[in-house]
Amino acid sequence: MVRQVTIIITPDMVDLTQINLSQFSGYDIDVARSGFPLAEAIEYQNLPSGGFKLINGSKFILNERYTVTPLPKQIAQDPTSTYPISQYPHTLTLTSISDSVQDGNGNWMQGAVTVSERACRAEPSSSGRYLVGSDGDKIYYDFVIYMPLPAGTIGAGTKAEITNQDLEFLAKGTIKRFNRGQLNARAWL
């Protein structure tokens, strides 16, 4: 019989040993709500914000629910035989420029450029998908971008670029809308 443990990552868990992952030779970590394996948890790094990140880049965040199942011994010994599925396999790079300001002499100074990165999953839209703007206009988008919580607000018009785990370019454009839900945050590109 396979031992299985359901865990919720909480702020008091400072590392994986507190949830007893070290007692098995290898792990298959599944998100409880989907049942699809995300990654093998043999090597990990703690996140300052709480939770932990596997060496392959999969992140497990505070207050998310995961199921931990030991892998069969031969799979645990052969990392090429696992299925490295990541919930957020892409990287969203955001570039925002603050407004220009006047200095004490009346000269206009260019606004500061801020670049930030977030883990995400980008899914292409079906043909002809659009959002309805506040004025009733159709706003067409190419990708829906899903991000883990907590996620800071992304303003409409922010420049964005999406790359995959191999740093291959997937898409570039501006954010059309942002929404923070109960399970994740979404942006439309």
CSV table of C-alpha atoms in Angstrom, one decimal, residues 1-94:
chain,number,residue,atom,x,y,z
A,1,MET,CA,0.0,0.0,0.0
A,2,VAL,CA,1.3,3.5,-0.9
A,3,ARG,CA,1.6,5.9,1.9
A,4,GLN,CA,0.1,9.3,1.1
A,5,VAL,CA,0.2,12.5,3.1
A,6,THR,CA,-1.9,15.6,2.4
A,7,ILE,CA,-0.2,18.8,3.6
A,8,ILE,CA,-0.9,22.5,3.7
A,9,ILE,CA,2.2,24.7,3.7
A,10,THR,CA,2.0,27.0,6.7
A,11,PRO,CA,4.2,29.9,7.9
A,12,ASP,CA,5.6,27.9,10.7
A,13,MET,CA,7.1,25.3,8.4
A,14,VAL,CA,10.7,26.5,7.9
A,15,ASP,CA,11.8,23.6,5.8
A,16,LEU,CA,10.6,20.4,4.2
A,17,THR,CA,11.9,18.2,7.1
A,18,GLN,CA,9.0,19.5,9.2
A,19,ILE,CA,6.6,17.7,6.9
A,20,ASN,CA,8.7,14.5,7.0
A,21,LEU,CA,9.6,14.4,3.3
A,22,SER,CA,13.1,13.3,4.2
A,23,GLN,CA,12.0,9.8,5.5
A,24,PHE,CA,11.3,8.6,1.9
A,25,SER,CA,13.8,8.1,-0.9
A,26,GLY,CA,11.7,10.2,-3.4
A,27,TYR,CA,8.4,11.9,-3.7
A,28,ASP,CA,5.7,12.6,-6.2
A,29,ILE,CA,4.0,15.8,-5.1
A,30,ASP,CA,0.5,16.2,-6.4
A,31,VAL,CA,-1.8,19.2,-6.1
A,32,ALA,CA,-4.7,17.7,-4.2
A,33,ARG,CA,-7.4,19.4,-6.3
A,34,SER,CA,-6.0,18.2,-9.7
A,35,GLY,CA,-4.1,15.0,-8.9
A,36,PHE,CA,-1.5,15.6,-11.6
A,37,PRO,CA,2.2,15.2,-10.5
A,38,LEU,CA,4.2,18.4,-10.4
A,39,ALA,CA,7.7,17.4,-9.6
A,40,GLU,CA,10.0,15.1,-7.6
A,41,ALA,CA,11.0,16.6,-4.3
A,42,ILE,CA,14.5,15.3,-3.6
A,43,GLU,CA,16.3,18.7,-3.6
A,44,TYR,CA,14.7,21.9,-2.5
A,45,GLN,CA,15.3,25.4,-1.3
A,46,ASN,CA,13.3,27.4,1.2
A,47,LEU,CA,11.5,30.6,0.1
A,48,PRO,CA,11.9,33.7,2.3
A,49,SER,CA,8.2,34.4,1.9
A,50,GLY,CA,7.3,30.9,3.1
A,51,GLY,CA,6.9,27.6,1.4
A,52,PHE,CA,9.7,26.0,-0.7
A,53,LYS,CA,11.0,25.7,-4.2
A,54,LEU,CA,12.2,22.5,-5.8
A,55,ILE,CA,15.5,22.7,-7.7
A,56,ASN,CA,13.6,22.2,-11.0
A,57,GLY,CA,11.9,25.5,-10.4
A,58,SER,CA,8.4,24.3,-9.1
A,59,LYS,CA,7.3,26.5,-6.3
A,60,PHE,CA,5.0,25.4,-3.4
A,61,ILE,CA,3.4,28.4,-1.7
A,62,LEU,CA,1.9,29.1,1.7
A,63,ASN,CA,-1.7,27.9,2.3
A,64,GLU,CA,-1.8,25.8,-0.8
A,65,ARG,CA,-2.8,22.1,-0.4
A,66,TYR,CA,-0.5,19.3,-1.7
A,67,THR,CA,-0.6,15.5,-1.6
A,68,VAL,CA,2.8,13.8,-1.0
A,69,THR,CA,3.1,10.2,-2.3
A,70,PRO,CA,6.4,8.2,-2.2
A,71,LEU,CA,7.6,7.2,-5.7
A,72,PRO,CA,8.4,3.5,-6.5
A,73,LYS,CA,12.0,2.9,-5.7
A,74,GLN,CA,13.3,2.5,-9.3
A,75,ILE,CA,11.6,5.8,-10.3
A,76,ALA,CA,13.2,7.6,-7.4
A,77,GLN,CA,16.6,6.3,-8.4
A,78,ASP,CA,16.2,7.3,-12.0
A,79,PRO,CA,15.3,11.0,-12.3
A,80,THR,CA,14.8,10.7,-16.1
A,81,SER,CA,11.8,8.4,-15.5
A,82,THR,CA,9.8,11.0,-13.7
A,83,TYR,CA,7.3,13.4,-15.3
A,84,PRO,CA,8.4,16.9,-14.5
A,85,ILE,CA,5.1,18.8,-14.8
A,86,SER,CA,5.1,22.3,-13.3
A,87,GLN,CA,2.0,24.2,-12.5
A,88,TYR,CA,3.8,27.5,-13.4
A,89,PRO,CA,6.4,26.6,-16.1
A,90,HIS,CA,6.8,30.0,-17.6
A,91,THR,CA,8.3,33.4,-16.5
A,92,LEU,CA,6.4,36.6,-16.9
A,93,THR,CA,8.8,39.6,-17.1
A,94,LEU,CA,7.1,43.0,-16.4
